[in-house]
Short mmCIF file of C-alpha atoms in Angstrom, two decimals:
data_model
loop_
_atom_site.label_atom_id
_atom_site.label_comp_id
_atom_site.label_asym_id
_atom_site.label_seq_id
_atom_site.Cartn_x
_atom_site.Cartn_y
_atom_site.Cartn_z
CA MET A 1 4.52 3.45 6.22
CA VAL A 2 2.12 1.17 8.13
CA ARG A 3 1.65 -2.74 9.08
CA GLY A 4 -1.56 -2.64 10.31
CA SER A 5 -2.18 -4.69 13.40
CA VAL A 6 1.33 -5.66 13.79
CA TRP A 7 2.63 -2.27 14.36
CA LYS A 8 0.23 -0.75 15.72
CA ARG A 9 1.42 -3.14 18.78
CA VAL A 10 5.05 -2.34 18.16
CA MET A 11 6.08 1.29 16.18
CA THR A 12 7.95 2.92 18.76
CA VAL A 13 10.52 0.46 19.04
CA MET A 14 10.87 -1.20 15.89
CA ALA A 15 11.89 0.28 12.74
CA LEU A 16 11.47 -0.70 8.90
CA LEU A 17 14.29 -1.63 6.77
CA ALA A 18 13.88 0.38 3.51
CA VAL A 19 16.46 3.38 3.45
CA SER A 20 15.27 6.91 2.83
CA PRO A 21 17.37 9.45 2.01
CA LEU A 22 14.72 12.49 1.79
CA VAL A 23 12.28 13.56 4.52
CA LEU A 24 9.55 16.25 3.75
CA ALA A 25 7.06 18.13 5.69
CA SER A 26 4.90 21.31 6.15
CA ALA A 27 1.85 22.89 7.85
CA ALA A 28 -1.10 22.41 9.89
CA GLU A 29 -4.35 24.98 10.04
CA ALA A 30 -7.36 25.55 11.63
CA GLN A 31 -9.13 26.94 8.74
CA LYS A 32 -10.29 26.02 5.29
CA GLY A 33 -7.58 29.16 4.36
CA GLY A 34 -6.25 31.17 1.74
CA GLY A 35 -7.98 31.60 -2.27
CA ALA A 36 -11.19 33.24 -3.40
CA GLY A 37 -13.79 32.28 -0.12
CA GLY A 38 -11.31 31.70 2.10
CA ARG A 39 -10.50 28.18 0.73
CA PRO A 40 -6.70 27.21 -1.24
CA ALA A 41 -6.93 25.99 -4.79
CA GLN A 42 -6.71 21.72 -4.90
CA VAL A 43 -3.28 20.67 -5.81
CA GLN A 44 -3.50 17.01 -7.37
CA GLU A 45 -0.22 16.23 -8.69
CA GLN A 46 -0.11 13.05 -7.40
CA ALA A 47 -0.46 9.99 -9.79
CA ALA A 48 -3.41 8.43 -8.76
CA GLN A 49 -3.88 4.79 -7.42
CA VAL A 50 -6.28 2.83 -6.11
CA THR A 51 -6.94 0.13 -3.74
CA VAL A 52 -9.94 -2.47 -3.93
CA ALA A 53 -11.15 -4.11 -1.33
CA ASN A 54 -13.13 -7.59 -1.54
CA ARG A 55 -16.13 -7.25 1.38
CA SER A 56 -18.44 -8.86 -0.79
CA GLY A 57 -18.28 -12.66 0.81
CA THR A 58 -17.72 -13.75 -3.46
CA ARG A 59 -14.73 -13.25 -5.30
CA ILE A 60 -14.07 -10.78 -8.18
CA ASP A 61 -13.10 -11.88 -11.38
CA VAL A 62 -12.52 -8.60 -13.55
CA ILE A 63 -11.42 -5.24 -12.39
CA ASN A 64 -12.29 -1.58 -14.66
CA VAL A 65 -11.23 2.04 -13.56
CA SER A 66 -11.55 3.92 -16.18
CA PRO A 67 -11.62 7.75 -16.61
CA VAL A 68 -15.05 9.66 -16.27
CA THR A 69 -14.49 11.17 -20.02
CA SER A 70 -14.06 7.48 -21.32
CA ASP A 71 -17.13 6.01 -23.18
CA ASN A 72 -15.16 2.74 -22.51
CA TRP A 73 -14.67 0.56 -19.49
CA GLY A 74 -11.16 -0.83 -20.44
CA ARG A 75 -9.13 -3.12 -19.78
CA ASP A 76 -9.22 -5.83 -16.83
CA PHE A 77 -6.82 -4.48 -14.02
CA LEU A 78 -6.83 -7.57 -12.57
CA GLY A 79 -5.61 -9.92 -15.86
CA ASP A 80 -5.88 -13.54 -15.33
CA GLY A 81 -5.68 -13.57 -11.42
CA THR A 82 -9.38 -12.74 -9.58
CA LEU A 83 -9.61 -11.30 -6.09
CA ALA A 84 -11.16 -12.97 -2.97
CA SER A 85 -13.38 -12.14 -0.35
CA GLY A 86 -11.66 -10.31 2.08
CA ARG A 87 -8.68 -9.16 0.26
CA ARG A 88 -7.15 -6.40 -1.15
CA ILE A 89 -5.62 -5.17 -4.83
CA THR A 90 -3.72 -1.28 -5.06
CA PHE A 91 -3.42 -0.13 -8.98
CA ARG A 92 -1.55 2.72 -9.91
CA ILE A 93 -3.44 4.03 -12.93
CA GLN A 94 -0.86 6.11 -15.05
CA ASP A 95 -3.05 7.00 -18.12
CA GLY A 96 -1.92 11.00 -17.44
CA GLN A 97 -5.96 12.22 -17.49
CA GLY A 98 -6.26 13.54 -13.94
CA CYS A 99 -8.17 12.25 -10.73
CA ASN A 100 -11.89 11.50 -11.47
CA TYR A 101 -12.33 7.94 -12.14
CA ASP A 102 -15.29 4.94 -12.69
CA LEU A 103 -14.83 2.00 -11.12
CA ARG A 104 -16.59 -1.53 -12.06
CA VAL A 105 -15.78 -4.85 -10.37
CA ILE A 106 -17.32 -8.56 -12.26
CA TYR A 107 -18.30 -10.68 -9.50
CA GLN A 108 -18.03 -14.51 -10.47
CA ASP A 109 -22.03 -15.30 -10.69
CA GLY A 110 -22.24 -12.58 -13.72
CA ARG A 111 -23.07 -9.67 -11.05
CA GLN A 112 -21.58 -6.30 -11.37
CA GLU A 113 -21.32 -3.46 -8.61
CA GLU A 114 -19.76 0.17 -9.89
CA ARG A 115 -18.48 3.47 -8.07
CA ARG A 116 -18.48 6.97 -10.18
CA ASN A 117 -17.05 9.60 -9.96
CA VAL A 118 -14.17 8.57 -7.80
CA ASP A 119 -11.28 11.15 -6.58
CA LEU A 120 -8.47 8.78 -6.51
CA CYS A 121 -5.97 11.69 -5.25
CA ALA A 122 -7.94 11.96 -2.51
CA VAL A 123 -9.49 8.54 -1.63
CA MET A 124 -7.10 5.26 -1.47
CA GLU A 125 -9.51 3.06 -0.76
CA VAL A 126 -12.77 1.63 -2.25
CA SER A 127 -14.92 -1.01 -1.20
CA PHE A 128 -17.29 -3.09 -2.96
CA THR A 129 -19.65 -5.16 -0.99
CA GLY A 130 -22.33 -6.53 -3.24
CA GLN A 131 -25.36 -4.41 -1.97
CA ASN A 132 -26.07 -2.91 -5.40
CA ALA A 133 -24.74 -5.71 -7.25
CA ARG A 134 -27.05 -6.71 -10.45
CA MET A 135 -26.60 -8.86 -13.29
CA VAL A 136 -24.58 -8.13 -16.24
CA ASP A 137 -24.31 -10.31 -19.81
CA ARG A 138 -20.83 -11.22 -19.47
CA ASN A 139 -20.68 -12.11 -23.55
CA GLN A 140 -20.93 -8.24 -23.83
CA GLY A 141 -17.77 -7.43 -20.98
CA GLY A 142 -15.30 -5.18 -21.87
CA GLN A 143 -12.20 -8.34 -22.16
CA GLN A 144 -14.00 -10.08 -25.24
CA GLY A 145 -11.37 -10.41 -28.44
CA GLY A 146 -9.64 -7.84 -27.41
CA GLN A 147 -12.62 -5.00 -27.62
CA GLN A 148 -13.11 -3.00 -24.72
CA GLN A 149 -17.32 -2.75 -23.27
CA GLN A 150 -19.56 0.70 -24.13
CA ARG A 151 -20.47 1.78 -21.00
CA PRO A 152 -23.52 4.27 -20.38
CA GLY A 153 -23.64 7.08 -19.12
CA GLY A 154 -19.86 7.78 -20.16
CA GLY A 155 -19.42 8.81 -16.54
CA GLN A 156 -21.81 11.40 -16.36
CA GLY A 157 -23.54 9.55 -13.70
CA GLN A 158 -22.92 10.05 -9.97
CA GLN A 159 -24.35 7.84 -7.29
CA GLN A 160 -26.63 9.77 -4.16
CA GLY A 161 -26.70 8.20 -1.40
CA ASP A 162 -25.09 7.80 2.00
CA PRO A 163 -21.98 9.82 2.77
CA ASP A 164 -21.46 7.83 6.16
CA PHE A 165 -18.24 6.42 5.45
CA ILE A 166 -15.79 4.34 7.96
CA LEU A 167 -11.98 6.90 8.84
CA VAL A 168 -9.18 3.91 8.77
CA ASN A 169 -5.53 5.45 10.33
CA ALA A 170 -3.26 4.11 7.71
CA SER A 171 -0.57 6.05 9.79
CA ARG A 172 1.79 5.85 12.64
CA MET A 173 0.65 8.44 14.26
CA ARG A 174 -2.72 8.76 15.89
CA ILE A 175 -5.20 11.44 15.19
CA GLY A 176 -6.41 13.20 17.54
CA VAL A 177 -8.40 15.68 16.04
CA LEU A 178 -11.36 14.64 12.35
CA ASN A 179 -13.21 17.40 10.71
CA VAL A 180 -15.83 16.57 8.38
CA SER A 181 -17.51 19.47 6.67
CA PRO A 182 -19.09 20.19 3.19
CA VAL A 183 -17.37 21.48 0.30
CA ALA A 184 -18.98 24.50 0.09
CA ASP A 185 -18.26 25.52 4.34
CA GLN A 186 -15.69 27.56 4.30
CA ASN A 187 -14.92 26.61 8.02
CA TRP A 188 -13.64 23.55 9.15
CA GLY A 189 -16.27 22.75 12.22
CA ALA A 190 -16.54 20.99 15.26
CA ASP A 191 -14.11 17.94 16.29
CA ARG A 192 -16.05 14.51 14.80
CA LEU A 193 -13.77 12.30 16.98
CA GLY A 194 -13.64 12.99 20.87
CA GLY A 195 -10.88 11.05 21.34
CA ALA A 196 -8.08 9.91 19.82
CA LEU A 197 -8.07 6.58 16.83
CA SER A 198 -4.87 5.13 17.25
CA PRO A 199 -2.51 3.71 14.62
CA GLY A 200 -4.61 0.61 12.76
CA GLY A 201 -7.96 1.85 13.93
CA ARG A 202 -11.16 2.81 12.38
CA PHE A 203 -13.69 5.22 13.50
CA THR A 204 -17.21 4.88 11.70
CA VAL A 205 -18.77 8.35 10.52
CA ARG A 206 -22.12 9.32 11.06
CA LEU A 207 -22.60 12.73 8.78
CA GLY A 208 -26.60 12.19 9.22
CA ALA A 209 -27.17 14.47 5.39
CA PRO A 210 -28.83 11.55 2.79
CA GLY A 211 -28.05 12.61 -0.78
CA GLN A 212 -25.03 15.09 0.40
CA CYS A 213 -21.95 13.22 -1.12
CA MET A 214 -19.63 16.17 -1.55
CA TRP A 215 -17.36 16.59 1.55
CA ASP A 216 -14.06 17.80 2.09
CA ILE A 217 -12.24 15.74 5.58
CA ARG A 218 -9.17 16.84 8.09
CA VAL A 219 -7.40 14.68 10.64
CA VAL A 220 -4.19 16.54 13.11
CA TYR A 221 -2.01 13.55 14.11
CA GLU A 222 -0.72 13.81 17.72
CA ASP A 223 2.86 15.68 16.69
CA ALA A 224 0.52 18.18 15.13
CA ARG A 225 0.82 17.61 11.70
CA GLU A 226 -2.66 17.48 8.82
CA GLU A 227 -3.83 16.15 6.31
CA GLU A 228 -6.50 17.03 3.98
CA LYS A 229 -8.10 15.21 1.24
CA ARG A 230 -10.87 17.60 -0.72
CA ASN A 231 -13.72 17.59 -2.84
CA VAL A 232 -14.45 14.12 -2.05
CA ASN A 233 -17.88 11.91 -3.33
CA LEU A 234 -18.15 10.26 -0.03
CA CYS A 235 -21.68 8.72 -1.01
CA ASN A 236 -18.60 6.40 -3.81
CA VAL A 237 -16.50 5.67 -1.14
CA ASN A 238 -17.02 3.03 2.15
CA GLU A 239 -13.49 3.84 3.58
CA LEU A 240 -11.50 6.07 3.71
CA ALA A 241 -7.88 6.06 5.01
CA PHE A 242 -4.87 8.20 6.29
CA ASP A 243 -1.26 7.19 6.22
CA GLY A 244 0.35 10.79 6.29
CA SER A 245 1.99 10.87 3.62
CA GLN A 246 1.01 13.88 2.56
CA ALA A 247 0.41 15.41 5.75
CA ARG A 248 1.62 19.47 6.61
CA GLY A 249 3.94 20.50 9.72
CA GLN A 250 2.75 22.97 11.82
CA GLN A 251 2.39 26.27 10.86
CA ALA A 252 2.64 29.60 12.89
CA GLN A 253 -0.34 31.15 14.34
CA GLN A 254 -2.93 32.68 11.61
CA PRO A 255 -4.03 35.89 12.25
CA PRO A 256 -8.18 36.05 13.13
CA GLN A 257 -9.59 35.54 9.66
CA GLY A 258 -10.61 39.43 7.80
CA GLN A 259 -7.66 41.40 9.39
CA PRO A 260 -5.28 42.69 6.94
CA GLY A 261 -1.94 40.36 6.67
CA GLN A 262 -3.49 36.99 6.60
CA GLN A 263 -1.30 35.05 4.03
CA GLN A 264 -1.67 31.11 3.08
CA ALA A 265 0.36 29.10 4.34
CA GLN A 266 3.70 28.05 1.75
CA GLN A 267 3.10 24.44 0.29
CA PRO A 268 6.08 22.07 0.59
CA GLN A 269 8.29 21.86 -2.18
CA ARG A 270 8.18 18.42 -4.01
CA PRO A 271 11.31 16.32 -5.07
CA PRO A 272 11.71 17.28 -8.97
CA PRO A 273 10.08 13.68 -10.68
CA GLY A 274 12.74 10.85 -10.70
CA THR A 275 14.17 11.38 -7.14
CA LEU A 276 15.56 9.15 -5.61
CA MET A 277 13.18 8.23 -2.33
CA SER A 278 14.43 4.97 -0.73
CA THR A 279 15.88 1.59 -1.84
CA GLY A 280 15.34 -1.63 -0.35
CA THR A 281 15.51 -5.22 -1.89
CA GLY A 282 13.10 -7.35 -4.02
CA PHE A 283 13.12 -10.88 -5.46
CA TYR A 284 11.70 -12.76 -8.44
CA ILE A 285 9.10 -15.61 -7.18
CA SER A 286 7.65 -16.70 -11.25
CA ARG A 287 9.51 -16.69 -14.54
CA GLN A 288 6.97 -13.99 -15.45
CA GLY A 289 8.71 -11.53 -13.66
CA HIS A 290 6.89 -11.39 -10.69
CA VAL A 291 8.61 -9.46 -7.96
CA LEU A 292 7.91 -9.54 -4.10
CA THR A 293 9.22 -7.03 -1.68
CA ASN A 294 7.23 -5.27 0.80
CA ARG A 295 4.95 -2.76 0.54
CA HIS A 296 6.42 -0.28 2.77
CA VAL A 297 9.66 -0.19 -0.48
CA ILE A 298 7.01 0.75 -2.67
CA GLU A 299 5.17 3.41 -0.80
CA GLY A 300 4.22 6.59 -1.85
CA CYS A 301 6.47 6.19 -4.64
CA GLY A 302 6.16 7.32 -8.44
CA THR A 303 8.50 5.09 -9.81
CA VAL A 304 9.30 1.55 -8.50
CA ALA A 305 12.83 0.14 -10.41
CA ILE A 306 15.01 -2.05 -10.40
CA ALA A 307 19.34 -0.29 -10.05
CA ARG A 308 21.49 -2.37 -12.79
CA PRO A 309 25.03 -2.15 -11.87
CA ASN A 310 25.53 0.29 -14.42
CA GLY A 311 23.66 2.69 -12.97
CA SER A 312 20.64 2.57 -15.25
CA ARG A 313 17.03 1.61 -13.60
CA VAL A 314 14.37 -0.97 -15.38
CA PRO A 315 11.06 0.15 -14.27
CA LEU A 316 8.45 -2.10 -12.60
CA ARG A 317 4.58 -2.77 -12.20
CA VAL A 318 2.90 -2.75 -9.36
CA VAL A 319 0.36 -5.64 -9.51
CA ALA A 320 -0.97 -5.53 -5.89
CA GLU A 321 -0.19 -4.22 -2.15
CA ASP A 322 -1.27 -5.89 0.96
CA ALA A 323 -1.18 -3.22 3.64
CA VAL A 324 -1.84 -5.30 6.32
CA ASN A 325 0.70 -7.75 6.40
CA ASP A 326 3.26 -4.79 4.23
CA LEU A 327 3.22 -7.26 1.14
CA ALA A 328 3.39 -6.26 -2.47
CA VAL A 329 4.22 -7.67 -5.90
CA LEU A 330 5.83 -5.94 -8.86
CA GLN A 331 6.58 -7.26 -12.04
CA LEU A 332 9.17 -7.02 -14.85
CA GLN A 333 6.80 -7.80 -17.92
CA GLY A 334 7.99 -9.17 -21.27
CA THR A 335 10.72 -11.26 -19.04
CA VAL A 336 11.70 -14.64 -18.95
CA SER A 337 13.33 -14.69 -15.50
CA PRO A 338 14.71 -17.07 -12.23
CA ALA A 339 12.75 -17.46 -9.77
CA LEU A 340 14.01 -18.38 -6.04
CA THR A 341 12.06 -21.59 -4.98
CA PHE A 342 9.73 -21.91 -1.52
CA ARG A 343 9.72 -24.27 0.98
CA THR A 344 6.30 -26.70 1.21
CA VAL A 345 3.99 -24.73 4.21
CA ALA A 346 4.52 -28.41 5.47
CA GLN A 347 7.22 -28.08 6.89
CA PRO A 348 7.59 -24.53 8.74
CA VAL A 349 10.50 -22.93 10.38
CA ARG A 350 11.67 -24.11 14.10
CA ALA A 351 13.36 -22.00 16.84
CA GLY A 352 17.15 -23.17 15.88
CA ASP A 353 17.02 -23.74 12.49
CA LYS A 354 19.50 -21.25 10.20
CA VAL A 355 19.20 -19.35 7.87
CA VAL A 356 20.34 -16.91 5.56
CA VAL A 357 19.23 -13.75 4.30
CA LEU A 358 20.12 -11.79 0.68
CA GLY A 359 19.87 -8.38 0.10
CA TYR A 360 21.15 -4.74 -0.18
CA PRO A 361 21.37 -2.52 2.27
CA VAL A 362 22.55 0.69 2.38
CA ARG A 363 23.28 0.25 -0.64
CA GLN A 364 24.94 3.88 -2.05
CA LEU A 365 27.62 2.74 1.08
CA LEU A 366 28.15 -0.66 -0.24
CA GLY A 367 27.25 -1.40 -3.53
CA GLU A 368 26.93 -5.06 -3.50
CA LEU A 369 24.25 -8.35 -2.62
CA ASN A 370 25.40 -8.40 0.72
CA VAL A 371 24.91 -12.18 3.09
CA THR A 372 24.46 -12.29 6.61
CA GLU A 373 23.36 -15.99 8.54
CA GLY A 374 22.23 -16.84 11.96
CA ALA A 375 19.38 -18.51 13.40
CA VAL A 376 15.85 -18.53 14.27
CA SER A 377 15.48 -17.36 17.47
CA ALA A 378 11.95 -17.39 17.78
CA VAL A 379 8.80 -19.08 15.88
CA ARG A 380 6.53 -15.62 16.48
CA GLY A 381 7.14 -12.03 16.34
CA PRO A 382 6.39 -9.39 19.33
CA ARG A 383 3.60 -10.28 21.50
CA GLY A 384 3.20 -13.49 20.16
CA ASP A 385 2.00 -11.96 16.71
CA GLY A 386 2.19 -15.63 14.32
CA THR A 387 2.83 -13.44 10.86
CA LEU A 388 6.16 -12.63 11.73
CA PHE A 389 9.09 -14.64 13.14
CA GLN A 390 12.65 -13.71 14.87
CA ILE A 391 15.63 -13.89 13.73
CA THR A 392 19.43 -13.34 14.72
CA ALA A 393 20.81 -12.65 11.08
CA PRO A 394 22.20 -9.45 10.75
CA VAL A 395 20.22 -6.35 8.74
CA GLN A 396 20.34 -2.84 7.80
CA GLY A 397 18.00 -0.01 5.89
CA GLY A 398 17.14 -1.38 2.93
CA ASN A 399 16.92 -5.80 3.56
CA SER A 400 13.02 -4.98 3.45
CA GLY A 401 11.61 -7.06 1.34
CA GLY A 402 14.77 -9.47 0.72
CA PRO A 403 14.33 -13.76 1.09
CA ILE A 404 14.66 -15.19 4.34
CA LEU A 405 16.27 -18.68 3.18
CA ASP A 406 16.88 -21.91 5.23
CA GLU A 407 20.43 -24.23 4.74
CA ASN A 408 18.80 -25.72 1.90
CA GLY A 409 18.32 -22.26 -0.09
CA LEU A 410 14.64 -22.67 0.25
CA VAL A 411 12.46 -19.68 0.97
CA VAL A 412 10.85 -19.41 4.10
CA GLY A 413 10.72 -15.57 5.26
CA VAL A 414 10.63 -12.10 3.99
CA VAL A 415 12.95 -9.67 5.59
CA VAL A 416 10.55 -7.03 7.73
CA ALA A 417 12.04 -5.20 10.45
CA ARG A 418 14.33 -4.75 13.64
CA PHE A 419 14.23 -3.97 16.24
CA GLU A 420 16.25 -0.65 17.08
CA ASN A 421 16.12 0.08 20.93
CA LEU A 422 14.73 -2.13 23.49
CA PRO A 423 12.28 -1.10 26.45
CA GLY A 424 14.67 2.02 28.22
CA GLY A 425 15.92 3.12 25.77
CA ARG A 426 18.71 -0.16 25.66
CA PRO A 427 20.11 -0.82 22.50
CA ALA A 428 18.91 -3.90 20.34
CA GLN A 429 20.59 -7.16 19.67
CA ASN A 430 19.84 -8.46 16.52
CA ILE A 431 16.27 -8.73 17.37
CA ASN A 432 15.03 -9.16 13.75
CA PHE A 433 11.46 -10.52 12.03
CA GLY A 434 10.40 -11.85 8.77
CA ILE A 435 6.65 -12.48 7.24
CA GLN A 436 5.43 -15.96 7.94
CA LEU A 437 5.72 -18.44 5.44
CA ASP A 438 2.19 -19.43 4.88
CA VAL A 439 0.96 -15.53 4.95
CA THR A 440 3.27 -14.60 2.19
CA ARG A 441 1.78 -18.16 -0.18
CA ARG A 442 -1.21 -16.46 0.61
CA PHE A 443 -1.35 -13.46 -0.30
CA VAL A 444 0.65 -14.40 -3.80
CA GLN A 445 -1.88 -17.12 -4.35
CA SER A 446 -4.60 -14.88 -3.96
CA LEU A 447 -3.42 -13.51 -7.05
CA GLY A 448 -3.41 -16.06 -9.27
CA LEU A 449 0.12 -16.98 -8.95
CA SER A 450 1.62 -20.33 -7.94
CA LEU A 451 5.03 -20.30 -6.27
CA GLN A 452 7.84 -22.65 -7.02
CA GLU A 453 7.91 -25.05 -3.78
CA GLY A 454 10.64 -27.98 -2.87
CA GLN A 455 11.19 -29.99 0.16
CA PRO A 456 13.95 -29.49 2.86
CA GLY A 457 17.33 -31.77 2.28
CA GLU A 458 20.93 -31.74 2.05
CA ALA A 459 22.23 -28.81 3.79
CA ARG A 460 24.31 -26.31 1.72
CA ARG A 461 27.04 -23.87 2.20
CA THR A 462 26.07 -20.36 2.86
CA SER A 463 28.88 -19.24 -0.29
CA ASP A 464 26.57 -21.57 -2.62
CA ILE A 465 22.98 -20.53 -1.36
CA ALA A 466 24.51 -17.42 -2.05
CA GLU A 467 25.64 -17.89 -5.25
CA ARG A 468 22.24 -20.04 -6.41
CA ALA A 469 19.73 -16.73 -5.35
CA GLN A 470 21.87 -13.98 -6.37
CA PRO A 471 20.18 -13.22 -10.12
CA ALA A 472 17.39 -13.32 -8.51
CA VAL A 473 17.52 -10.99 -5.58
CA LEU A 474 17.72 -7.64 -6.61
CA PRO A 475 18.02 -3.54 -6.05
CA LEU A 476 15.09 -1.96 -5.15
CA ASP A 477 14.82 2.23 -6.27
CA CYS A 478 11.87 4.25 -5.04
CA LEU A 479 11.41 7.36 -7.30
CA SER A 480 9.35 10.71 -6.67
#
């Protein structure tokens, strides 16, 4: 779980506030080991998902993600929304058709750009720059009148180009080793990093092999765990992010290749589908069932669901994720929901302002909605970070993604983290953090959504604030 530039500076003393009852780990190797020809069989069990990054300088109006075997581009994943330049959006692909997909975007000027045969089980992010965009007749687009647009090639084509890429460390650990090896090579080869890459860092990899697209990539973290992405078409990928979610712990020393007794390392056991992985909080921000929470609350989840008091769960659709600012929008479709009102941006919080925090911390123990109050103790986060502000209202694991309300009951931020210990191991006391209102507003508005806004007025009692807000505040379960 990572929060971009903020977490790379303070991750050693801050704790994200999702409760995780299950931790898995396994192994690291020095060679491409096991299986026929010294290679392990590729296992792609996770649900495919993709983060689309708009680096084109112009707005994207349509995003299609279609299995390579399909002759149609399918639905527009943006729906009624758009993706502004410089923004990212993440989609989960749950059609059960494997890992390899074709992607297409259509810009506001009618040009389209494609990426073919991308392995979404291995590639976390696909960037669109507009450099290879071409004009397309929008009247023949796939979403007109409910018809799906036919596409040439049906996924048969494969781009041949430059396999150079940018490695992104989206984990909470430094990367110490990077190996990039052609898929036909049984050895990982030399370290291409030549140093250490900090969390949030970026490193340009020059392979010098035009037209050679299919590669295996491995990183080794500073704790000796390794993470691999196999059979990646780097001609279709501008950036490749490693977040540590599939990292494996160090394994015993392997005997030299070719000697008797060499065995493939045992793979980690995956929890059965539907296993509770962690819990958090979210809240309705629209009457169409849109829910705001932290990205780290839903990261690595097979399903995100609202937990009902009777023990049932209601699944939510992931609409978008913002990895830099640790925000995510989900949706309970087909519902009319209550929605919290946000304070207008013209009235930012000030040090000393009263705040009320609602959420579901340590839910397996406490069970019900928890209400705490405190004050804004600083209008910036650690080391002057302007995307956060500091509060004294107590928060615990499970408060992540919950609303921070002012004394009128208006949303002024989103709970995200707390200091557990100060430098030197001293315990921290009520040093907690929320995501700033303007950061949240920009993310939500980039999705084409509007927020209910209000001006501060007469102060309310904390009990009245909690009673009014409770129907819109949700306990969230992350399931495998």
